mmCIF file of C-alpha atoms in Angstrom:
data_model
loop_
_atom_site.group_PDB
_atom_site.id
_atom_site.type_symbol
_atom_site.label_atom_id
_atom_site.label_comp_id
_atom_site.label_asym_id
_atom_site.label_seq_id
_atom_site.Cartn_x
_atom_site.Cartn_y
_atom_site.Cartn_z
ATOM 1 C CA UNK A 154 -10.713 -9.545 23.363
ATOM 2 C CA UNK A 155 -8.065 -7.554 24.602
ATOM 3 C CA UNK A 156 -5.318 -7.746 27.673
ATOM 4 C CA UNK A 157 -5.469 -4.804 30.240
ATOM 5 C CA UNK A 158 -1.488 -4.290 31.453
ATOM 6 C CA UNK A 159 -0.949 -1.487 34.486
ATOM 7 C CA UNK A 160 2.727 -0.096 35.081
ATOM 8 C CA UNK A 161 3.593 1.109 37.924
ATOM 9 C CA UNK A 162 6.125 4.014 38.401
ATOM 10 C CA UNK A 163 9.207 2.987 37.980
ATOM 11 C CA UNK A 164 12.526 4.528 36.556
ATOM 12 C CA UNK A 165 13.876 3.677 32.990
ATOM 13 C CA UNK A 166 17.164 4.431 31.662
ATOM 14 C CA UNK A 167 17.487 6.699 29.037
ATOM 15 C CA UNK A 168 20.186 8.740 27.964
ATOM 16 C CA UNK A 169 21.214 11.564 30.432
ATOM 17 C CA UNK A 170 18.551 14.197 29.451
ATOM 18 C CA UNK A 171 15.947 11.682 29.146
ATOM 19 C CA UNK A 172 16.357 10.139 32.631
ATOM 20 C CA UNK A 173 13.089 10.724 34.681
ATOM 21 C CA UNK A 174 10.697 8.969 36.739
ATOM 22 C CA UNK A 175 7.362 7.552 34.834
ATOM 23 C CA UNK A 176 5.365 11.082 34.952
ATOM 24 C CA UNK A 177 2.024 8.745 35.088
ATOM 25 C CA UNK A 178 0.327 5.185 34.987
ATOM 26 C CA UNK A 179 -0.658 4.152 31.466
ATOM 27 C CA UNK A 180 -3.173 1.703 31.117
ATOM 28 C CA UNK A 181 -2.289 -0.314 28.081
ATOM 29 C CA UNK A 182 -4.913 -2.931 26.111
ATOM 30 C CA UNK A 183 -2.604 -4.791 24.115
ATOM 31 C CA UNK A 184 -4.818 -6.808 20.625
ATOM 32 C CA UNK A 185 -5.768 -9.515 20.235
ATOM 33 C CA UNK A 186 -4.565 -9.880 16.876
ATOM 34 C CA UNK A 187 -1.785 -8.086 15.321
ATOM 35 C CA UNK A 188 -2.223 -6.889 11.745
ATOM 36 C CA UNK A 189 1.367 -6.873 10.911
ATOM 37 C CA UNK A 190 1.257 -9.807 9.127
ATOM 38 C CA UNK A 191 -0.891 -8.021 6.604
ATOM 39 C CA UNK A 192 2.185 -5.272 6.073
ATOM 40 C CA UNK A 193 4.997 -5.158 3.747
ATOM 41 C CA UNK A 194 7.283 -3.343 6.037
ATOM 42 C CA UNK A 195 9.746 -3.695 2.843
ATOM 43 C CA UNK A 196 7.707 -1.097 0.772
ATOM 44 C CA UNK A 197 6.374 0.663 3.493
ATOM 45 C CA UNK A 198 3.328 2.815 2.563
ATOM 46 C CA UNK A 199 3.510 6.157 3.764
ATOM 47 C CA UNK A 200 0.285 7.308 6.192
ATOM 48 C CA UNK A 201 -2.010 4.464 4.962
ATOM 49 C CA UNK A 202 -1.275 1.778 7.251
ATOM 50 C CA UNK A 203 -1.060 2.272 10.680
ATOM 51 C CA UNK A 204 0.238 0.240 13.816
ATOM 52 C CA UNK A 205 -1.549 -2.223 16.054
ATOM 53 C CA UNK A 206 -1.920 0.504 18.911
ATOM 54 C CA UNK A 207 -2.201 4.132 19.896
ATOM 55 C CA UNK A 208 -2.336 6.270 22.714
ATOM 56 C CA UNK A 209 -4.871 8.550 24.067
ATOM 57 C CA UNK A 210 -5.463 10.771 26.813
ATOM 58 C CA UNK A 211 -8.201 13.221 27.285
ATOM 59 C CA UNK A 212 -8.564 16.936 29.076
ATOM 60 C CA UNK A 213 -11.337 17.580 31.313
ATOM 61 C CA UNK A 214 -11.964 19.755 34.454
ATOM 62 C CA UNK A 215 -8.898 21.590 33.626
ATOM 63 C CA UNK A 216 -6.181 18.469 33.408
ATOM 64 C CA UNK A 217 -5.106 15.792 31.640
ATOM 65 C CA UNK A 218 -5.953 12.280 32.767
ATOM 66 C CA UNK A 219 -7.167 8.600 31.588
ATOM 67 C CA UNK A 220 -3.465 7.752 30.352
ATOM 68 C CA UNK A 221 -4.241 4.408 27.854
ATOM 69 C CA UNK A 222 -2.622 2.870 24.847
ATOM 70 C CA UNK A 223 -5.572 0.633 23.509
ATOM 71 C CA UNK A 224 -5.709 -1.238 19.871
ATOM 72 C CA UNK A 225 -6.437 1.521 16.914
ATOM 73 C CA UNK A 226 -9.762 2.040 16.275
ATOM 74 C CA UNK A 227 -11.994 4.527 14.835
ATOM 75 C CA UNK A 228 -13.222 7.337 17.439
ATOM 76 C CA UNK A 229 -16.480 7.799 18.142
ATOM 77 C CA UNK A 230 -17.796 11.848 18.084
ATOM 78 C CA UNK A 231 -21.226 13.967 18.253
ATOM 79 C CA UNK A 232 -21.455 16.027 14.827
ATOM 80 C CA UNK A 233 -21.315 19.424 16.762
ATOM 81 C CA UNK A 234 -17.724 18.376 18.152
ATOM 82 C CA UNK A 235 -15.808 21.856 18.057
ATOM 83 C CA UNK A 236 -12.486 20.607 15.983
ATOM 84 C CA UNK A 237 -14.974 20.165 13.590
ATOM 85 C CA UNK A 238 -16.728 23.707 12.938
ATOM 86 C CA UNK A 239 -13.870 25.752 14.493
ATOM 87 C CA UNK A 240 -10.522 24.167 14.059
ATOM 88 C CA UNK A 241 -8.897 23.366 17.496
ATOM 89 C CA UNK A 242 -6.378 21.233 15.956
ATOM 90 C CA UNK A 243 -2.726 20.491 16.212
ATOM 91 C CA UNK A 244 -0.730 17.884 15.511
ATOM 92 C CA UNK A 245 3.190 17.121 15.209
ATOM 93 C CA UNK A 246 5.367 14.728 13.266
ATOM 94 C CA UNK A 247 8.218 12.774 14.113
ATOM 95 C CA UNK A 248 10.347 9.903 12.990
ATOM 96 C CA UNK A 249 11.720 6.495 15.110
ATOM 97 C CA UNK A 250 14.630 4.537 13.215
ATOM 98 C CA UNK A 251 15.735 1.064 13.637
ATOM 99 C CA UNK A 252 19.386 0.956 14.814
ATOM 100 C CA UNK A 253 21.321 -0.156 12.328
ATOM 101 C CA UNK A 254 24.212 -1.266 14.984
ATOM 102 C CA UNK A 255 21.447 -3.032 17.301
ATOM 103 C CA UNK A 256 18.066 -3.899 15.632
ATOM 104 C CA UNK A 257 16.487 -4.819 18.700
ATOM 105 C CA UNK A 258 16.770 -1.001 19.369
ATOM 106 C CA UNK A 259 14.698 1.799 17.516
ATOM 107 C CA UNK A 260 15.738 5.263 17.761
ATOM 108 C CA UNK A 261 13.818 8.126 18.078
ATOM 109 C CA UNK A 262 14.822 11.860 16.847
ATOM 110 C CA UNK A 263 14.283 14.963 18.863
ATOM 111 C CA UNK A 264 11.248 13.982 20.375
ATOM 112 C CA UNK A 265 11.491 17.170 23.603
ATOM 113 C CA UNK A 266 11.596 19.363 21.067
ATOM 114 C CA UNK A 267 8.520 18.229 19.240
ATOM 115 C CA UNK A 268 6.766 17.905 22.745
ATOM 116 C CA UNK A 269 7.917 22.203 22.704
ATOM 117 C CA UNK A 270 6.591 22.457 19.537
ATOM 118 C CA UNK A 271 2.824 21.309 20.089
ATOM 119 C CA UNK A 272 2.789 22.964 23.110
ATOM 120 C CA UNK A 273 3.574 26.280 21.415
ATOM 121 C CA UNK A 274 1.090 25.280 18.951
ATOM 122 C CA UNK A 275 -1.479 24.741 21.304
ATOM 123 C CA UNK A 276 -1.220 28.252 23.090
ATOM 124 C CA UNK A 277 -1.642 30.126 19.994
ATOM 125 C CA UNK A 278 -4.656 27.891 19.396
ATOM 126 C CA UNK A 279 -5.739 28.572 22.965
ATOM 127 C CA UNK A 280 -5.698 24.868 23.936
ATOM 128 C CA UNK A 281 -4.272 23.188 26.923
ATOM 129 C CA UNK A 282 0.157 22.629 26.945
ATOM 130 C CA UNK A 283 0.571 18.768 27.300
ATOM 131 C CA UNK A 284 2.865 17.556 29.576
ATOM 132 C CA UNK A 285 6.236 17.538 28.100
ATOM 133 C CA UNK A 286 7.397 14.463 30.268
ATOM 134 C CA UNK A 287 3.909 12.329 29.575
ATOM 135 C CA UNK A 288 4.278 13.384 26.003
ATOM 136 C CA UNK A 289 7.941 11.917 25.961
ATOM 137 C CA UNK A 290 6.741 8.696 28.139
ATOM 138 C CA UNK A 291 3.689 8.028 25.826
ATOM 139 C CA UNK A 292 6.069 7.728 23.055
ATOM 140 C CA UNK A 293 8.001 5.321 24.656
ATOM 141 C CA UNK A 294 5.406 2.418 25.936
ATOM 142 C CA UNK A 295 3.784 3.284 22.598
ATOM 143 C CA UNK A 296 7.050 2.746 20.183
ATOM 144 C CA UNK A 297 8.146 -0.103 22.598
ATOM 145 C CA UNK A 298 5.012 -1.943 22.352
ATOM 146 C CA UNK A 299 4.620 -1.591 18.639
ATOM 147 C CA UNK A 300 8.574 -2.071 17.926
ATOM 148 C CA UNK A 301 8.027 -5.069 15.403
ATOM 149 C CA UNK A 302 6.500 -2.838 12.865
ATOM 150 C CA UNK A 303 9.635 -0.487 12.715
ATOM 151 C CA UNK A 304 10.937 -1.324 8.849
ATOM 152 C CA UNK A 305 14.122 -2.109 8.531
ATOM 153 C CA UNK A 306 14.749 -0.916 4.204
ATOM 154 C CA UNK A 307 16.829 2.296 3.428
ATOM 155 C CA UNK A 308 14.768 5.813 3.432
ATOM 156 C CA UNK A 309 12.315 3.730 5.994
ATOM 157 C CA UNK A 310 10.930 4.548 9.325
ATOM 158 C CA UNK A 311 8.006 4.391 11.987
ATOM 159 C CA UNK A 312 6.679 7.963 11.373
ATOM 160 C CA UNK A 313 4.931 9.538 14.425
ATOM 161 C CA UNK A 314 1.852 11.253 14.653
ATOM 162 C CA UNK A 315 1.073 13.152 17.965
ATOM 163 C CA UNK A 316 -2.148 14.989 17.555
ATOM 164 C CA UNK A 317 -4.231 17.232 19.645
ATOM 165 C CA UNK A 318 -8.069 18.464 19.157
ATOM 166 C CA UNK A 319 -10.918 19.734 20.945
ATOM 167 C CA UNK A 320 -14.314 17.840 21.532
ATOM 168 C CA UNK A 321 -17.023 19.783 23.022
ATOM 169 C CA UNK A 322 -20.343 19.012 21.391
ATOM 170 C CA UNK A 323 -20.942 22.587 21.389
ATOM 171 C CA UNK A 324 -21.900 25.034 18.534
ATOM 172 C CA UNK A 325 -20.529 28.520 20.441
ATOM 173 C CA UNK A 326 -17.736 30.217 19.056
ATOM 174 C CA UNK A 327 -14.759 30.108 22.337
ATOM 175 C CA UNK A 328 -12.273 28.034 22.999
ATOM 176 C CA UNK A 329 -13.156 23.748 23.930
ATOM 177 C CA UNK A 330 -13.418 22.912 27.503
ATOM 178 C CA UNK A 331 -12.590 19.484 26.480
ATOM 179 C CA UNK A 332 -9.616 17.944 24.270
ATOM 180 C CA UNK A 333 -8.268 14.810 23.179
ATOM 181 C CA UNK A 334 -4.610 14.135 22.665
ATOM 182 C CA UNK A 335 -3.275 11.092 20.745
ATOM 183 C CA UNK A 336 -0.376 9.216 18.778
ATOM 184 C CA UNK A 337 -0.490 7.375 15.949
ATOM 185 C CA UNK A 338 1.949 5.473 14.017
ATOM 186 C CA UNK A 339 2.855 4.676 10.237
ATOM 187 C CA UNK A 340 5.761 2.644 8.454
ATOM 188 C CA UNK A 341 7.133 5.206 6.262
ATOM 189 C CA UNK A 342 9.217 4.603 2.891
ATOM 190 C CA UNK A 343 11.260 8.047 1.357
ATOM 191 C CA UNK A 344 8.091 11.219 0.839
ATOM 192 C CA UNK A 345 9.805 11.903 -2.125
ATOM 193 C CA UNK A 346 11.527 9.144 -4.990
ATOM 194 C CA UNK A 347 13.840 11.852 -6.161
ATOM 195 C CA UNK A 348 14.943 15.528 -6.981
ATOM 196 C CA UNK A 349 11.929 17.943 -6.188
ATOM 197 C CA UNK A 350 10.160 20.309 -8.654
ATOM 198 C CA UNK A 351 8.761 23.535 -6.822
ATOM 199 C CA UNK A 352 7.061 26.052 -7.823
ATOM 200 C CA UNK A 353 7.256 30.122 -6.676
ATOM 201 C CA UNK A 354 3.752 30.930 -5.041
ATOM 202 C CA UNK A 355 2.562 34.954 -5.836
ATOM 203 C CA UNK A 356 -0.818 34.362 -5.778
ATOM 204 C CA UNK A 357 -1.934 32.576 -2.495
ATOM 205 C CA UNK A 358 -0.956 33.129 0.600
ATOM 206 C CA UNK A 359 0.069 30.252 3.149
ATOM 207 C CA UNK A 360 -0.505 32.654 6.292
ATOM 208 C CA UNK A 361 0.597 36.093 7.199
ATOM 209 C CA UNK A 362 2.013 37.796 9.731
ATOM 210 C CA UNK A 363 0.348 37.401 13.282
ATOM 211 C CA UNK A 364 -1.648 34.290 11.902
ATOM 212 C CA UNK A 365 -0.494 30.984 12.534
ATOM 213 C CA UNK A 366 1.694 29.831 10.295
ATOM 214 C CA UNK A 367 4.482 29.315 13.118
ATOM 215 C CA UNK A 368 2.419 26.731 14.373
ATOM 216 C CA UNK A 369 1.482 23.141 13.143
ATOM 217 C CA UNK A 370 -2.128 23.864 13.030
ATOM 218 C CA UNK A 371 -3.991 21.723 10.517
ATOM 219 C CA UNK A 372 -5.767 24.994 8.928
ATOM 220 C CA UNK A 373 -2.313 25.840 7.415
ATOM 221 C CA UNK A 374 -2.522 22.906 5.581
ATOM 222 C CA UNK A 375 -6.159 23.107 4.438
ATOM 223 C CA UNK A 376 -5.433 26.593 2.743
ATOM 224 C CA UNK A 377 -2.136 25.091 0.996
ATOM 225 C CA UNK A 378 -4.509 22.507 -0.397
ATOM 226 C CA UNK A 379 -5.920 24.033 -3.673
ATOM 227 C CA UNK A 380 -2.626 25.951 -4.846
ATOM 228 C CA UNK A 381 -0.201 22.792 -4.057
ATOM 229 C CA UNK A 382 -2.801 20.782 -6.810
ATOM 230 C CA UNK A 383 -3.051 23.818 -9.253
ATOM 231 C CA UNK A 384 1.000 23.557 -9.187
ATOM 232 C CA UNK A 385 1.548 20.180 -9.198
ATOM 233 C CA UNK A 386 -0.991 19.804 -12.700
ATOM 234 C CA UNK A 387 1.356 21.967 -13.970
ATOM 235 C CA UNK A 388 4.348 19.366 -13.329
ATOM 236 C CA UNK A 389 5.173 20.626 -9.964
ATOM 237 C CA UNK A 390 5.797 18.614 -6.691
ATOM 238 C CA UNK A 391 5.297 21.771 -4.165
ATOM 239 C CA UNK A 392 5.385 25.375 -4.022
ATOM 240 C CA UNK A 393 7.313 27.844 -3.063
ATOM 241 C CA UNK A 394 5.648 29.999 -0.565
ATOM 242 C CA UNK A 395 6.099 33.488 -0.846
ATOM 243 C CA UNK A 396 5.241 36.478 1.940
ATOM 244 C CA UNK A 397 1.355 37.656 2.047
ATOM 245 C CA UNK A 398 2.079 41.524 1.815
ATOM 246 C CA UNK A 399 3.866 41.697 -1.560
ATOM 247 C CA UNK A 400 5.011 38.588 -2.569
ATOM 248 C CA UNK A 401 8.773 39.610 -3.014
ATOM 249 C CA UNK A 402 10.354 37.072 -0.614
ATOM 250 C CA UNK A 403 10.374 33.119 -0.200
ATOM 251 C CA UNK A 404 9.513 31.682 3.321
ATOM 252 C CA UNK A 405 8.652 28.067 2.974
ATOM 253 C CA UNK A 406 7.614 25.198 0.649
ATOM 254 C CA UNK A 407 4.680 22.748 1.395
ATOM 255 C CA UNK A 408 6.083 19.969 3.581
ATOM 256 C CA UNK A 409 9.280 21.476 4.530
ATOM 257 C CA UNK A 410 11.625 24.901 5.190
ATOM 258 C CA UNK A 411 13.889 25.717 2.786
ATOM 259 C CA UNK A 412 17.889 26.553 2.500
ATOM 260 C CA UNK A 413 19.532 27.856 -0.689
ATOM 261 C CA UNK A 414 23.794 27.437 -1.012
ATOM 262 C CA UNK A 415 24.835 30.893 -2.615
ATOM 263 C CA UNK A 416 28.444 30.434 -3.381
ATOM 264 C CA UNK A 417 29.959 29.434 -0.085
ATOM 265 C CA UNK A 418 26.884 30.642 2.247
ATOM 266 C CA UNK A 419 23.844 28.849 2.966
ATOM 267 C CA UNK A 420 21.075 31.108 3.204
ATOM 268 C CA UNK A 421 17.631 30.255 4.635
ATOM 269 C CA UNK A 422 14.120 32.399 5.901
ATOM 270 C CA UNK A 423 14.389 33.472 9.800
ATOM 271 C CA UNK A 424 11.736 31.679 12.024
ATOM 272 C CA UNK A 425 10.636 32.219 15.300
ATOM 273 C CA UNK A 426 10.761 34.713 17.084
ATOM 274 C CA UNK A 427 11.794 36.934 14.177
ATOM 275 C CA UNK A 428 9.267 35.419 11.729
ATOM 276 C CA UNK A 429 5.992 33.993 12.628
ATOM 277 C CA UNK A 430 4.786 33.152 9.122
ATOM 278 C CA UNK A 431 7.506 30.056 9.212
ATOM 279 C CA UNK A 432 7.094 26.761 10.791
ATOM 280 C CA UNK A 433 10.171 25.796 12.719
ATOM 281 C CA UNK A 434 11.149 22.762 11.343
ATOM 282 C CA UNK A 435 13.465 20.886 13.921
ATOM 283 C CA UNK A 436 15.068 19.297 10.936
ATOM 284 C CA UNK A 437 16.383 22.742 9.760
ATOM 285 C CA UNK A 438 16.976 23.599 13.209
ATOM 286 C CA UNK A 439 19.124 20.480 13.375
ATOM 287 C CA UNK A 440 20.731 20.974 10.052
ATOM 288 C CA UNK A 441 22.051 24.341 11.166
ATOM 289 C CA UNK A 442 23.592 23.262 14.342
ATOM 290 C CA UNK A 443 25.759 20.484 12.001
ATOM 291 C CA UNK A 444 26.456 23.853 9.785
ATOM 292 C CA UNK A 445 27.437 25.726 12.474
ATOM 293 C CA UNK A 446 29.524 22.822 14.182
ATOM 294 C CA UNK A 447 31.319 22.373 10.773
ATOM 295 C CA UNK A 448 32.191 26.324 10.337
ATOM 296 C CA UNK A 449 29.991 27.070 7.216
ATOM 297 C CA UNK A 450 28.871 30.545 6.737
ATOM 298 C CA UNK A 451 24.827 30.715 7.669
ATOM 299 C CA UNK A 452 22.235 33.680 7.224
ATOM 300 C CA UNK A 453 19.125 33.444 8.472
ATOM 301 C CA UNK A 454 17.595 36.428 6.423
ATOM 302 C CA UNK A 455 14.703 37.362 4.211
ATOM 303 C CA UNK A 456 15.089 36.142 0.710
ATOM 304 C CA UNK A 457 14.219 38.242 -2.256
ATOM 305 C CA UNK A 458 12.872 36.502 -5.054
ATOM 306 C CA UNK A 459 15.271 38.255 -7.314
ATOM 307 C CA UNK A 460 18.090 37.310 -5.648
ATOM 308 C CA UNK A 461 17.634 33.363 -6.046
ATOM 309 C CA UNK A 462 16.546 34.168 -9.650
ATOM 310 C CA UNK A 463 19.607 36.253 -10.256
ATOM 311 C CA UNK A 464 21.714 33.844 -8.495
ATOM 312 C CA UNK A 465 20.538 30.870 -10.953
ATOM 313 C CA UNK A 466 21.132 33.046 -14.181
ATOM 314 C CA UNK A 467 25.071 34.432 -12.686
ATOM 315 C CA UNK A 468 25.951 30.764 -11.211
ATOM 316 C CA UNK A 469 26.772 31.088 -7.481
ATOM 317 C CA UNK A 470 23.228 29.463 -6.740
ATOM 318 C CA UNK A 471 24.742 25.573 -6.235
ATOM 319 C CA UNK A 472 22.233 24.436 -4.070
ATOM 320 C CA UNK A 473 18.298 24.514 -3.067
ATOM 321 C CA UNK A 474 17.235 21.835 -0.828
ATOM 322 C CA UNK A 475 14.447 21.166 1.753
ATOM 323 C CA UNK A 476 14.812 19.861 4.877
ATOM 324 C CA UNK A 477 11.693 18.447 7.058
ATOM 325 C CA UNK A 478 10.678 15.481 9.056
ATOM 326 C CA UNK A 479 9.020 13.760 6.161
ATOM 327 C CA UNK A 480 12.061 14.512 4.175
ATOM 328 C CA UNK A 481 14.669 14.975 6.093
ATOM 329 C CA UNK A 482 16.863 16.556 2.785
ATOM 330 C CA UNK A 483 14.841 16.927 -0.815
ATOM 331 C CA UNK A 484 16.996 18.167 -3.202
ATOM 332 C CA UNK A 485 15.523 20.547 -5.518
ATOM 333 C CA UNK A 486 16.068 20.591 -9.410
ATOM 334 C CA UNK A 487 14.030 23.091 -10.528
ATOM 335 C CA UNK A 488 12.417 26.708 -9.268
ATOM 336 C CA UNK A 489 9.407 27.444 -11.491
ATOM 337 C CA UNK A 490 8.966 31.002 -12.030
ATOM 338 C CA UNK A 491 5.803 32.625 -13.639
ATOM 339 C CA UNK A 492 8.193 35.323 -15.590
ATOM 340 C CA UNK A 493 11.468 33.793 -15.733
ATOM 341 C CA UNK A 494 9.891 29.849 -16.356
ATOM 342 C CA UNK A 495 11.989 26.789 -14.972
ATOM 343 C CA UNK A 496 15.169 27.317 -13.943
ATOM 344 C CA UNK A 497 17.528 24.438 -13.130
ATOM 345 C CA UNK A 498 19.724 23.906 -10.435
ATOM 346 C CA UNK A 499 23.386 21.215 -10.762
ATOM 347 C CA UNK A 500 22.900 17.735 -10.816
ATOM 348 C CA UNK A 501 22.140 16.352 -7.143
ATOM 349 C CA UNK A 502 24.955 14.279 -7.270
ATOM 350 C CA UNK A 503 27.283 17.693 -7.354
ATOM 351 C CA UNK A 504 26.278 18.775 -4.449
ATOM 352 C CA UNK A 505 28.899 18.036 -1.911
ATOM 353 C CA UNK A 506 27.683 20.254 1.104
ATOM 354 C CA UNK A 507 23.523 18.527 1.132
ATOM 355 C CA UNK A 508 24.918 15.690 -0.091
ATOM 356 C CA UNK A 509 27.177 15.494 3.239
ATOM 357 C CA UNK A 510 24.397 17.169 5.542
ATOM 358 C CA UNK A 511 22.182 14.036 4.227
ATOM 359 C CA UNK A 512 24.482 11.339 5.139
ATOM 360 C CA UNK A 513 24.840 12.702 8.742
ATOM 361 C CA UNK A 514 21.595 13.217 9.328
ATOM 362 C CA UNK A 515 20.611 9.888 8.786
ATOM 363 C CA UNK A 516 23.713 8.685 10.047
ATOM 364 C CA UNK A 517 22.875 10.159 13.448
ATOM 365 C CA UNK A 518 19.208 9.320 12.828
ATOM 366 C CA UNK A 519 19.740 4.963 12.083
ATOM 367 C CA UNK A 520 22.778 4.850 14.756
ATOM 368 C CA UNK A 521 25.724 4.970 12.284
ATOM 369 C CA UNK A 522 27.127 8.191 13.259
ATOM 370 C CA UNK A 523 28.237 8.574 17.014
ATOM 371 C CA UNK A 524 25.321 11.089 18.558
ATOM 372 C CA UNK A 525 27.608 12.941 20.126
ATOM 373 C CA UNK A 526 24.420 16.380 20.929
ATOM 374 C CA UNK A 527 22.218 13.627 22.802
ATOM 375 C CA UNK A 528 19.705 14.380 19.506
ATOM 376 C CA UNK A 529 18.914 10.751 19.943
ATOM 377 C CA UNK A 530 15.653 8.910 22.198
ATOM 378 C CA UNK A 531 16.465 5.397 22.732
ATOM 379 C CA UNK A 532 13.991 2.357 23.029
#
């Protein structure tokens, strides 16, 4: 049995550019019977076990509407259901944090700029935008009714799952009529135990230019599929993708952007609206700002192959790291090459400038650091 709840619109306090009026009424159906219990939030298990609610809200008629968080369940869909046979999907991913000053408070990270995100996702997919305000209200009730299963372990979170797809049960090829938008959530440990093993991709492409490989479409990840496992039998964790026309330059790796520390510059591939083969991360975008803020020397530039290879072999290459929601910063220890082999970067623990970039991010992240940008979504 479940409990129907209606809220009625009302103001809550957020920090200064979150302050807004409820955008809508969201019906929430709170369980019956929590699974928590059932969860050990001290080894959290990373997109396996997932919170007692979620919310949904489906497009019809040309708008959004029926606003609910209910318990998570299963949906129900006809076989011909376009996501299926044509790929209308999108989905974003986000991180909330327990406060490490104030437990009763969890802290969410740049969630209006994941709510710009989908939405640019969703007009190259030719899908409806979502209401950044609902999107940023939804994540709220939903967080603040699920709180309890935020873990409270270092490298843990709540990781955040808002995801958009189209459900006509229709077998024509044009854009849905109809779409359903929902969040889940899963208690998240670290993605990665340690130091990351990639490997340069000059086979397969990820995308190419004019395809979608800005956007957080699930297809990009379907294609990544069959190289990542052909790499990682051959001891890798992720690739290294490369550009689609020749190969020559690195854009990406698997589940995050990249940066490389050449001497006293930290160099990284250009994203939007110079590049759209790159998904822009808001982690990198975040990491840059700190950069910037802290007066170290940034280009955001194509990146030969040969130049990280030569930079290895000469020295001046101290640092390769990832940066990513599921990661936030993943060292790197080692760039496979097909011609040159493995080559090995310093010892993580020489790293001074990711090692500092870490710290603050998660500083700023868990409520240890002062959020002095306004980065920070407070429930």
């Amino acid at each position: 049995m479940t409990i129907a709840i209606y809220r009625s619109k009302t103001w809550f306090h957020l920090k200064a550019h979150f302050m807004q009026e409820l955008a809508v009424d969201i019906r929430i159906e709170k369980t019956s019977k929590s699974r928590l219990s059932e969860i050990d939030l001290k080894n959290p298990n990373f997109g396996r076990d997932f919170t007692d609610h979620m919310f949904i809200a489906d497009y019809e008629n040309g708008k959004w509407g029926d606003f609910r968080i209910i318990p998570y369940d299963d949906f129900k869909l006809s076989p011909a259901t376009s996501a299926i046979h044509y790929g209308q999907s999108i989905f974003e991913g986000l991180k909330a944090f327990r406060n490490v000053k104030n437990e009763e408070e969890v802290l969410i990270f740049r969630p209006d700029e994941n709510a710009k995100r989908l939405n640019a996702s969703a007009e190259r997919m030719c899908m409806p935008s979502f209401p950044e305000e609902i999107f940023l209200q939804a994540l709220r009730e939903l967080v603040d009714l699920d709180r309890d299963w935020v873990p409270n372990v270092p490298d843990s979170s709540l990781y955040l799952r808002p995801f958009m797809f189209a459900t006509d049960a229709f077998l024509g090829l044009r854009p849905s009529e109809k779409y359903t938008f929902a969040i889940i959530m899963s208690p998240a440990g670290a993605y990665y135990s340690g130091a990351v093993k990639v490997k340069i991709e000059k086979k397969y492409s990820r995308t190419c230019q004019g395809g979608t490989g800005f956007a957080k479409v699930a297809g990009n990840y379907a294609a990544s599929m069959l190289p990542a496992l052909e790499a990682q039998k051959q001891g890798y964790d992720q690739l290294l993708w490369t550009d689609s026309s020749e190969h020559a330059y690195i854009e990406e790796s698997g589940t995050m952007n990249v940066m490389f520390q050449i001497d006293d510059t930290i160099v990284t591939a250009p994203t939007m609206p110079e590049e759209d083969t790159i998904l822009r991360s808001i982690t990198r975008l975040s990491v840059l700002e700190l950069l910037q803020d802290w007066g170290v020397k940034i280009e955001e530039r194509r990146i030969p192959i040969t130049e990280i290879i030569e930079a290895q072999k000469n020295g001046s290459l101290k640092d390769a790291f990832g940066v990513g929601t599921a990661v936030t910063i993943a060292p790197i220890s080692t760039i496979g090459d097909e011609k040159e082999g493995d080559l090995e970067l310093p010892n993580w623990e020489e790293r001074e400038l990711s090692q500092k970039v870490k710290k603050h991010m998660q500083g700023i992240q868990k409520g240890e650091i002062e959020d002095t940008k306004n980065w920070v979504f407070k429930v």
